[in-house]
Short mmCIF file of C-alpha atoms and ligand atoms in Angstrom, two decimals:
data_model
loop_
_atom_site.label_atom_id
_atom_site.label_comp_id
_atom_site.label_asym_id
_atom_site.label_seq_id
_atom_site.Cartn_x
_atom_site.Cartn_y
_atom_site.Cartn_z
CA MET A 1 0.00 0.00 0.00
CA ASP A 2 1.31 3.44 -0.91
CA GLN A 3 1.41 6.66 1.03
CA VAL A 4 -1.86 8.48 1.62
CA SER A 5 -2.94 11.75 0.06
CA ARG A 6 -6.62 11.78 1.14
CA VAL A 7 -8.00 10.73 4.53
CA VAL A 8 -11.54 10.60 5.85
CA ILE A 9 -12.10 10.73 9.61
CA ALA A 10 -15.21 9.58 11.51
CA GLY A 11 -15.78 11.88 14.51
CA ALA A 12 -14.78 15.47 15.27
CA GLY A 13 -13.94 14.98 18.94
CA ILE A 14 -10.57 15.99 20.36
CA GLY A 15 -8.87 12.93 18.83
CA GLY A 16 -10.48 13.35 15.39
CA LEU A 17 -9.66 17.04 15.15
CA CYS A 18 -6.08 16.52 16.36
CA VAL A 19 -5.31 13.92 13.73
CA ALA A 20 -7.10 16.01 11.08
CA LEU A 21 -4.90 19.00 11.91
CA ALA A 22 -1.66 17.00 12.06
CA LEU A 23 -2.39 15.43 8.65
CA ALA A 24 -3.55 18.67 7.00
CA LYS A 25 -0.30 20.31 8.13
CA GLN A 26 1.53 17.57 6.24
CA GLY A 27 -0.36 18.46 3.05
CA VAL A 28 -2.87 15.59 3.25
CA GLN A 29 -6.41 16.32 2.06
CA VAL A 30 -8.71 15.66 5.05
CA VAL A 31 -12.49 15.28 5.43
CA VAL A 32 -14.03 14.90 8.92
CA CYS A 33 -17.58 13.53 9.26
CA GLU A 34 -19.30 14.41 12.53
CA GLN A 35 -22.77 13.24 13.57
CA ALA A 36 -23.62 16.40 15.55
CA ALA A 37 -25.49 19.26 13.90
CA SER A 38 -23.02 21.78 15.29
CA LEU A 39 -19.52 21.55 16.69
CA GLY A 40 -19.11 21.68 20.43
CA GLU A 41 -17.99 19.81 23.51
CA VAL A 42 -19.56 19.02 26.85
CA GLY A 43 -19.33 21.77 29.46
CA ALA A 44 -16.59 20.21 31.54
CA GLY A 45 -12.92 20.56 32.33
CA LEU A 46 -9.96 18.63 31.03
CA GLN A 47 -6.58 18.16 32.61
CA ILE A 48 -4.00 18.46 29.88
CA SER A 49 -0.77 16.94 31.08
CA PRO A 50 2.69 17.76 29.64
CA ASN A 51 2.77 14.67 27.40
CA ALA A 52 -0.35 15.94 25.57
CA LEU A 53 0.77 19.53 25.64
CA LYS A 54 3.96 18.65 23.76
CA VAL A 55 1.74 17.55 20.87
CA LEU A 56 -0.46 20.67 21.04
CA ARG A 57 2.74 22.72 21.02
CA GLN A 58 3.98 20.95 17.88
CA LEU A 59 0.61 21.62 16.26
CA GLY A 60 1.16 25.34 16.92
CA LEU A 61 -1.65 25.76 19.47
CA GLU A 62 0.24 26.42 22.72
CA ALA A 63 0.24 30.24 22.57
CA GLU A 64 -3.49 30.50 21.91
CA LEU A 65 -4.40 27.89 24.51
CA SER A 66 -2.18 29.42 27.20
CA GLY A 67 -4.57 32.38 27.48
CA LEU A 68 -7.43 29.96 28.22
CA ALA A 69 -5.61 27.68 30.66
CA PHE A 70 -5.27 27.47 34.41
CA VAL A 71 -1.94 26.29 35.83
CA PRO A 72 -2.40 24.17 38.98
CA GLN A 73 0.32 24.38 41.61
CA TYR A 74 0.06 20.84 43.00
CA ALA A 75 -1.45 17.47 42.23
CA ALA A 76 -2.96 16.39 45.54
CA ILE A 77 -4.71 13.40 47.04
CA ARG A 78 -6.54 14.30 50.26
CA ASP A 79 -8.64 12.48 52.81
CA TYR A 80 -12.37 12.86 52.21
CA LYS A 81 -13.08 13.85 55.81
CA SER A 82 -9.99 15.22 57.52
CA GLY A 83 -8.50 16.89 54.45
CA GLU A 84 -5.11 15.37 55.34
CA TYR A 85 -2.74 15.19 52.35
CA TYR A 86 -1.78 11.68 51.21
CA LEU A 87 0.09 13.14 48.25
CA LYS A 88 1.20 16.62 47.31
CA SER A 89 3.27 16.67 44.17
CA SER A 90 4.46 19.92 42.57
CA LEU A 91 3.05 20.98 39.23
CA GLY A 92 3.24 24.67 38.19
CA GLU A 93 6.72 25.72 37.03
CA GLN A 94 8.30 22.56 38.38
CA ALA A 95 6.23 20.40 36.04
CA GLU A 96 7.38 22.47 33.11
CA VAL A 97 11.02 22.07 34.09
CA ARG A 98 10.74 18.35 34.83
CA TYR A 99 8.57 17.28 31.90
CA GLY A 100 9.42 19.85 29.25
CA ALA A 101 5.90 21.29 29.05
CA PRO A 102 3.38 22.68 31.55
CA TYR A 103 0.43 20.92 33.17
CA TRP A 104 -2.78 22.77 32.34
CA HIS A 105 -6.46 22.74 33.04
CA LEU A 106 -8.62 23.67 30.06
CA HIS A 107 -12.31 23.89 29.41
CA ARG A 108 -13.09 21.14 26.89
CA ALA A 109 -15.07 23.56 24.73
CA ASP A 110 -12.07 25.94 24.55
CA LEU A 111 -9.67 23.22 23.41
CA HIS A 112 -12.21 21.92 20.94
CA GLN A 113 -12.85 25.39 19.51
CA VAL A 114 -9.15 26.16 19.07
CA LEU A 115 -8.63 22.81 17.35
CA ALA A 116 -11.63 23.33 15.06
CA ALA A 117 -10.45 26.82 14.06
CA ALA A 118 -6.93 25.52 13.34
CA CYS A 119 -8.41 22.69 11.24
CA ALA A 120 -10.50 25.14 9.21
CA LYS A 121 -7.42 27.31 8.64
CA ALA A 122 -5.40 24.28 7.54
CA GLY A 123 -8.06 23.40 4.94
CA VAL A 124 -9.77 20.47 6.68
CA GLU A 125 -13.27 19.87 5.33
CA LEU A 126 -15.77 19.35 8.13
CA VAL A 127 -19.12 17.72 7.34
CA LEU A 128 -21.76 18.06 10.08
CA ASN A 129 -24.98 16.01 10.44
CA ALA A 130 -22.92 13.17 8.99
CA VAL A 131 -23.84 10.01 10.90
CA VAL A 132 -21.36 7.27 10.06
CA THR A 133 -22.89 3.80 9.70
CA GLY A 134 -19.87 1.87 8.39
CA TYR A 135 -17.48 1.58 5.48
CA ARG A 136 -16.72 -0.39 2.34
CA GLU A 137 -13.24 -1.26 1.16
CA ASN A 138 -12.53 -1.21 -2.55
CA THR A 139 -9.33 -3.18 -3.02
CA GLU A 140 -9.33 -2.77 -6.81
CA LEU A 141 -9.29 1.01 -6.54
CA ASN A 142 -7.08 1.03 -3.42
CA GLN A 143 -9.74 3.09 -1.64
CA VAL A 144 -12.00 2.91 1.38
CA CYS A 145 -15.45 4.45 1.35
CA LEU A 146 -17.06 5.91 4.49
CA LEU A 147 -20.82 5.33 4.53
CA LEU A 148 -23.31 7.77 6.03
CA GLU A 149 -26.84 7.21 7.32
CA ASP A 150 -28.26 9.63 4.72
CA GLY A 151 -26.73 7.62 1.87
CA GLY A 152 -23.71 9.93 1.49
CA GLU A 153 -20.26 8.43 0.88
CA PHE A 154 -16.68 9.69 1.13
CA SER A 155 -13.83 7.83 -0.54
CA ALA A 156 -10.24 8.12 0.61
CA ASP A 157 -6.93 6.27 0.88
CA LEU A 158 -7.49 5.80 4.61
CA LEU A 159 -10.40 5.91 7.08
CA ILE A 160 -9.65 6.88 10.69
CA GLY A 161 -12.31 5.82 13.20
CA ALA A 162 -12.15 8.53 15.89
CA ASP A 163 -15.83 8.11 16.71
CA GLY A 164 -15.54 7.48 20.42
CA ILE A 165 -16.44 4.63 22.76
CA ARG A 166 -19.47 3.52 20.68
CA SER A 167 -17.50 3.62 17.44
CA LYS A 168 -19.36 2.34 14.38
CA VAL A 169 -16.01 1.91 12.63
CA ARG A 170 -14.77 -0.35 15.44
CA GLU A 171 -18.05 -2.26 15.35
CA GLN A 172 -17.67 -3.11 11.65
CA MET A 173 -13.98 -3.99 12.06
CA LEU A 174 -14.32 -6.15 15.17
CA GLY A 175 -17.99 -6.98 15.58
CA GLN A 176 -20.78 -5.64 17.75
CA GLU A 177 -19.98 -5.59 21.44
CA CYS A 178 -21.25 -3.23 24.10
CA PRO A 179 -18.66 -1.35 26.15
CA ASN A 180 -18.25 -2.67 29.71
CA TYR A 181 -19.94 -0.68 32.44
CA MET A 182 -17.15 -0.19 34.98
CA GLY A 183 -19.40 -0.07 38.06
CA GLN A 184 -18.98 3.67 38.56
CA VAL A 185 -20.87 6.82 37.68
CA ALA A 186 -19.51 10.36 37.50
CA TRP A 187 -21.31 13.62 38.11
CA ARG A 188 -19.64 16.51 36.32
CA GLY A 189 -20.17 20.22 36.60
CA VAL A 190 -18.58 23.65 36.25
CA ILE A 191 -19.25 26.40 38.80
CA PRO A 192 -18.41 30.11 38.37
CA VAL A 193 -16.06 31.18 41.15
CA SER A 194 -18.39 34.11 41.88
CA ASP A 195 -21.03 31.54 43.02
CA LEU A 196 -18.69 29.72 45.43
CA ILE A 197 -19.23 29.88 49.17
CA VAL A 198 -15.92 28.24 49.98
CA ASN A 199 -12.25 28.83 49.09
CA ILE A 200 -10.75 26.18 46.81
CA LYS A 201 -7.01 25.64 46.63
CA PRO A 202 -5.37 26.11 43.20
CA ASP A 203 -4.54 22.40 42.90
CA ALA A 204 -5.61 19.41 40.85
CA CYS A 205 -7.16 17.74 43.87
CA VAL A 206 -8.52 14.22 44.32
CA TRP A 207 -10.47 13.68 47.54
CA ALA A 208 -10.34 9.97 48.36
CA GLY A 209 -13.14 8.28 50.31
CA PRO A 210 -14.81 4.90 50.77
CA GLY A 211 -16.49 3.90 47.50
CA ARG A 212 -16.31 7.46 46.16
CA HIS A 213 -13.92 10.16 45.16
CA PHE A 214 -14.19 13.79 44.23
CA VAL A 215 -11.97 15.82 41.89
CA SER A 216 -11.84 19.60 41.79
CA TYR A 217 -9.76 22.08 39.83
CA TYR A 218 -9.90 25.58 38.38
CA LEU A 219 -10.52 26.49 34.74
CA ARG A 220 -10.25 29.55 32.48
CA GLY A 221 -7.57 31.44 34.40
CA GLY A 222 -9.37 30.70 37.69
CA ASP A 223 -12.86 32.00 36.79
CA TYR A 224 -14.51 28.57 37.15
CA VAL A 225 -14.13 25.41 39.19
CA ASN A 226 -14.64 22.06 37.54
CA PHE A 227 -15.75 19.07 39.57
CA VAL A 228 -16.04 15.34 38.92
CA ALA A 229 -17.72 13.29 41.63
CA VAL A 230 -17.42 9.53 41.21
CA GLU A 231 -19.52 6.94 43.00
CA GLU A 232 -19.48 3.15 42.78
CA ARG A 233 -22.83 1.71 41.67
CA SER A 234 -23.40 -1.90 40.86
CA ASP A 235 -25.62 -1.23 37.86
CA TRP A 236 -26.64 1.46 35.43
CA GLN A 237 -30.39 1.28 34.85
CA SER A 238 -30.73 3.98 32.26
CA GLU A 239 -30.61 3.39 28.49
CA SER A 240 -28.54 6.50 28.09
CA TRP A 241 -24.87 6.68 29.16
CA ARG A 242 -25.14 10.38 29.92
CA GLU A 243 -28.07 12.20 31.44
CA GLU A 244 -28.91 15.19 33.55
CA GLY A 245 -27.93 14.45 37.15
CA ASP A 246 -29.88 15.25 40.29
CA VAL A 247 -27.96 17.92 42.24
CA GLU A 248 -29.78 17.00 45.47
CA GLU A 249 -28.69 13.38 45.11
CA LEU A 250 -25.11 14.55 44.54
CA LYS A 251 -25.26 16.76 47.65
CA ARG A 252 -26.54 13.84 49.72
CA ALA A 253 -23.83 11.48 48.43
CA PHE A 254 -21.04 13.84 49.57
CA ALA A 255 -22.85 15.55 52.48
CA ASN A 256 -20.52 14.51 55.30
CA TRP A 257 -17.30 15.10 53.36
CA HIS A 258 -14.70 17.80 54.09
CA PRO A 259 -16.29 21.30 53.85
CA GLU A 260 -14.18 22.11 50.75
CA VAL A 261 -16.12 19.35 48.99
CA SER A 262 -19.58 19.58 50.55
CA GLU A 263 -19.66 23.39 50.38
CA LEU A 264 -18.39 23.34 46.81
CA ILE A 265 -21.21 21.03 45.79
CA LYS A 266 -23.76 23.31 47.49
CA SER A 267 -22.86 25.95 44.86
CA ALA A 268 -23.65 23.63 41.94
CA SER A 269 -26.91 24.44 40.18
CA SER A 270 -26.79 21.67 37.60
CA THR A 271 -24.81 18.53 36.84
CA PHE A 272 -24.52 15.74 34.30
CA LEU A 273 -24.30 12.12 35.29
CA TRP A 274 -22.14 9.72 33.24
CA ALA A 275 -21.86 5.97 33.30
CA LEU A 276 -18.16 5.14 33.16
CA ASN A 277 -17.46 2.52 30.52
CA GLY A 278 -14.37 0.76 29.28
CA ARG A 279 -13.34 -1.97 26.87
CA ASN A 280 -10.99 -4.88 27.03
CA GLU A 281 -7.83 -4.56 24.97
CA LEU A 282 -8.81 -4.95 21.30
CA PRO A 283 -7.16 -7.69 19.24
CA THR A 284 -6.16 -5.14 16.63
CA TRP A 285 -6.54 -1.42 15.93
CA HIS A 286 -6.41 -1.57 12.14
CA GLU A 287 -7.51 -3.61 9.16
CA GLY A 288 -6.86 -2.86 5.51
CA ARG A 289 -7.33 0.85 4.98
CA VAL A 290 -9.10 1.47 8.29
CA VAL A 291 -7.57 2.42 11.65
CA LEU A 292 -8.93 3.37 15.08
CA LEU A 293 -7.85 6.16 17.41
CA GLY A 294 -8.70 7.51 20.88
CA ASP A 295 -11.72 6.20 22.81
CA ALA A 296 -12.73 4.16 19.75
CA CYS A 297 -9.90 1.74 20.56
CA HIS A 298 -8.86 2.39 24.18
CA PRO A 299 -11.55 4.00 26.36
CA MET A 300 -10.46 4.20 29.97
CA LEU A 301 -11.60 5.23 33.40
CA PRO A 302 -10.77 8.92 33.83
CA PHE A 303 -8.72 8.28 37.00
CA MET A 304 -5.39 9.24 35.45
CA ALA A 305 -6.99 12.11 33.46
CA GLN A 306 -5.36 10.63 30.36
CA GLY A 307 -8.16 9.63 27.94
CA ALA A 308 -7.97 12.75 25.79
CA ALA A 309 -4.20 12.91 26.27
CA MET A 310 -3.90 9.41 24.78
CA ALA A 311 -6.11 10.39 21.81
CA ILE A 312 -3.86 13.44 21.27
CA GLU A 313 -0.71 11.29 21.40
CA ASP A 314 -2.30 8.74 19.02
CA ALA A 315 -3.07 11.52 16.56
CA PHE A 316 0.50 12.75 16.41
CA VAL A 317 2.04 9.29 16.10
CA LEU A 318 -0.37 8.18 13.38
CA ALA A 319 0.23 11.33 11.32
CA LYS A 320 4.00 11.05 11.82
CA TYR A 321 4.16 7.44 10.60
CA LEU A 322 1.85 8.15 7.68
CA SER A 323 4.27 10.85 6.54
CA ARG A 324 7.24 8.49 6.66
CA HIS A 325 6.10 5.03 5.70
CA THR A 326 3.85 3.19 3.30
CA LEU A 327 0.29 2.90 4.59
CA SER A 328 0.53 -0.71 5.76
CA ASP A 329 3.85 -0.10 7.57
CA ALA A 330 2.55 3.09 9.14
CA LEU A 331 -0.54 1.35 10.57
CA LEU A 332 1.53 -1.55 11.84
CA LYS A 333 4.05 0.72 13.57
CA TYR A 334 1.27 2.95 14.95
CA GLU A 335 -0.35 0.00 16.69
CA GLN A 336 2.99 -1.41 17.86
CA VAL A 337 3.89 1.89 19.54
CA ARG A 338 0.53 3.05 20.80
CA LYS A 339 -1.17 -0.12 22.04
CA PRO A 340 1.26 -0.95 24.86
CA ARG A 341 1.24 2.65 26.07
CA ALA A 342 -2.55 3.06 25.98
CA THR A 343 -3.06 -0.34 27.61
CA LYS A 344 -0.65 0.54 30.41
CA ILE A 345 -2.43 3.82 31.10
CA GLN A 346 -5.80 2.01 31.01
CA GLN A 347 -4.49 -0.35 33.71
CA MET A 348 -3.05 2.48 35.81
CA SER A 349 -6.39 4.30 35.64
CA LYS A 350 -8.25 1.20 36.81
CA ALA A 351 -5.81 0.67 39.68
CA ASN A 352 -6.41 4.22 40.86
CA ALA A 353 -10.09 3.39 41.44
CA GLY A 354 -9.03 1.03 44.23
CA LEU A 355 -6.73 3.63 45.76
CA TYR A 356 -9.12 6.58 45.52
CA HIS A 357 -12.04 4.52 46.87
CA MET A 358 -10.12 3.00 49.80
CA HIS A 359 -10.93 -0.53 48.65
CA GLY A 360 -10.33 -3.09 51.35
CA GLY A 361 -11.38 -0.81 54.25
CA VAL A 362 -8.46 -0.46 56.68
CA LEU A 363 -6.12 -1.92 54.08
CA GLY A 364 -7.23 0.75 51.60
CA LYS A 365 -6.47 3.47 54.09
CA MET A 366 -3.10 1.86 54.79
CA LYS A 367 -2.25 2.04 51.08
CA LEU A 368 -2.90 5.77 51.13
CA LYS A 369 -0.76 6.09 54.27
CA ALA A 370 2.00 4.16 52.52
CA LEU A 371 1.73 6.58 49.61
CA GLN A 372 2.01 9.45 52.07
CA ALA A 373 5.14 7.93 53.63
CA ALA A 374 6.68 7.25 50.22
CA GLY A 375 6.02 10.87 49.22
CA ARG A 376 7.92 12.02 52.32
CA PHE A 377 10.82 9.60 52.38
CA VAL A 378 11.28 8.34 48.79
CA PRO A 379 9.61 11.01 46.66
CA ASP A 380 11.57 9.85 43.61
CA VAL A 381 9.67 6.55 43.61
CA ILE A 382 6.35 8.41 43.35
CA GLN A 383 7.77 10.85 40.85
CA SER A 384 9.11 8.09 38.60
CA LYS A 385 5.56 6.69 38.23
CA LEU A 386 4.37 10.06 36.96
CA ASP A 387 7.50 10.55 34.82
CA VAL A 388 6.44 7.58 32.72
CA VAL A 389 3.16 9.30 31.94
CA TYR A 390 4.00 13.01 31.79
CA GLY A 391 7.65 12.80 30.67
CA TYR A 392 6.73 10.83 27.54
CA ASP A 393 7.26 12.79 24.33
CA VAL A 394 5.77 11.44 21.11
CA THR A 395 7.03 14.46 19.20
CA LYS A 396 10.62 13.25 19.60
CA ASP A 397 11.95 10.31 17.63
C1 FAD B 1 -15.68 12.18 33.81
C2 FAD B 1 -14.58 12.21 32.78
C3 FAD B 1 -13.48 13.04 32.99
C4 FAD B 1 -12.41 13.04 32.06
N1 FAD B 1 -11.32 13.84 32.30
C5 FAD B 1 -10.26 13.80 31.45
C6 FAD B 1 -9.10 14.62 31.69
O1 FAD B 1 -9.04 15.40 32.65
N2 FAD B 1 -8.04 14.50 30.82
C7 FAD B 1 -8.07 13.66 29.74
O2 FAD B 1 -7.06 13.58 29.00
N3 FAD B 1 -9.17 12.89 29.49
C8 FAD B 1 -10.26 12.95 30.30
N4 FAD B 1 -11.37 12.19 30.03
C9 FAD B 1 -11.38 11.29 28.85
C10 FAD B 1 -11.71 12.03 27.57
O3 FAD B 1 -12.91 12.75 27.72
C11 FAD B 1 -11.86 11.07 26.39
O4 FAD B 1 -10.88 10.08 26.44
C12 FAD B 1 -11.71 11.85 25.06
O5 FAD B 1 -12.74 12.79 24.92
C13 FAD B 1 -11.72 10.89 23.86
O6 FAD B 1 -11.67 11.63 22.67
P1 FAD B 1 -12.10 10.98 21.29
O7 FAD B 1 -11.94 12.05 20.28
O8 FAD B 1 -11.38 9.70 21.10
O9 FAD B 1 -13.63 10.58 21.47
P2 FAD B 1 -14.91 11.50 21.73
O10 FAD B 1 -14.55 12.68 22.54
O11 FAD B 1 -15.96 10.60 22.25
O12 FAD B 1 -15.31 12.02 20.29
C14 FAD B 1 -15.95 11.19 19.36
C15 FAD B 1 -16.65 12.06 18.32
O13 FAD B 1 -17.22 11.20 17.33
C16 FAD B 1 -18.56 11.59 17.10
N5 FAD B 1 -19.29 10.38 16.67
C17 FAD B 1 -19.61 9.29 17.42
N6 FAD B 1 -20.29 8.40 16.68
C18 FAD B 1 -20.38 8.92 15.43
C19 FAD B 1 -20.98 8.48 14.22
N7 FAD B 1 -21.61 7.30 14.14
N8 FAD B 1 -20.91 9.28 13.13
C20 FAD B 1 -20.26 10.48 13.18
N9 FAD B 1 -19.70 10.96 14.31
C21 FAD B 1 -19.75 10.19 15.42
C22 FAD B 1 -19.04 12.13 18.43
O14 FAD B 1 -20.17 12.97 18.26
C23 FAD B 1 -17.80 12.88 18.90
O15 FAD B 1 -17.76 14.18 18.38
C24 FAD B 1 -12.46 12.19 30.91
C25 FAD B 1 -13.60 11.40 30.69
C26 FAD B 1 -14.66 11.42 31.60
C27 FAD B 1 -15.87 10.55 31.33
#
């Protein structure tokens, strides 16, 4: 298979737009088909760690995004009741020095908007109201054809399935299989700081408690606070995987937590409730002229805040290999490099659920105490775990 000159992408999420931009900058003709009637992202925050920021920097977006970011000073894990710190690891300037790029908090809509504008400028064609149903490979013409619900078709040298956890492209490639409900739900919300009745520290903070955890951090230069409240639930009754949440239920679930949490929640006027889903490692990420990227191939629990970061890394690596190798070699190398990394981060995210939710009662608390002791006496051990994630640089050979 030769090199590609025209690519069609299913899904204009963060992963789809990133790969569209990276390819368009290499002179590839790109069409993105998005099911939504208008472009946008959910009203929630995103932690963008240095490994992802190195890619956004290479794509020329750092300067514009910096004006929209908030720079947290510490990554913290605190006790749900006492507020005691189990972990306090420097971010801010120290993260930039250690990892070669800053650690930021961004509003998802801001990142998405900047990406979409850059794509438009780079000549990416975006087709809205374009619901992807599948694809057809034409081996004689060396083409793949993306199929839309309304009968529309787009032919290209390569199809990238960046259509999220319920990917239709993945479904055709690997068969129909529902994502696994991970036994947890997440309430998400964004609160203007002017509505707050409590002072929140400028950290990326995880509050760990039995069967639940709570994450809070600032957005948009400190004008908003984002929260994610996670609770273990044995089943998810609703058909939908995202619905409006009940603020009163959220308040009750975290009522006796540390005042920084319970008072923060009191300021929330609305919230969305998400079922957290995952997938087992896929047997392959590509077939013929079709390849998967982001949540379409490696959805994960958000407990390392790395799902979007992995989609961003995928995008850069895929575009890089496509510019250097024949199509079949590029797809092979892409999977060889990305699958072990994404799978490792998936596993780390899952392991954090046990830590944040104090699984095992007293034992769970002891694990957090051990983390606290390690942070004091052998901080390099803790740091080296994060180095693997944040120090990684896909933009370097
Ligand atoms: C509570 C929570 C908190 C999180 N926090 C973080 C964080 O702090 N940092 C981080 O890095 N990650 C975080 N994540 C993970 C992150 O949100 C996802 O991993 C990321 O959005 C995946 O991007 P994607 O482009 O692969 O998929 P998506 O964002 O799901 O985008 C897929 C796109 O494809 C479109 N689409 C779907 N089906 C079709 C179709 N049939 N036809 C056409 N278009 C279609 C969708 O409309 C969408 O636009 C979090 C996730 C959750 C649930």
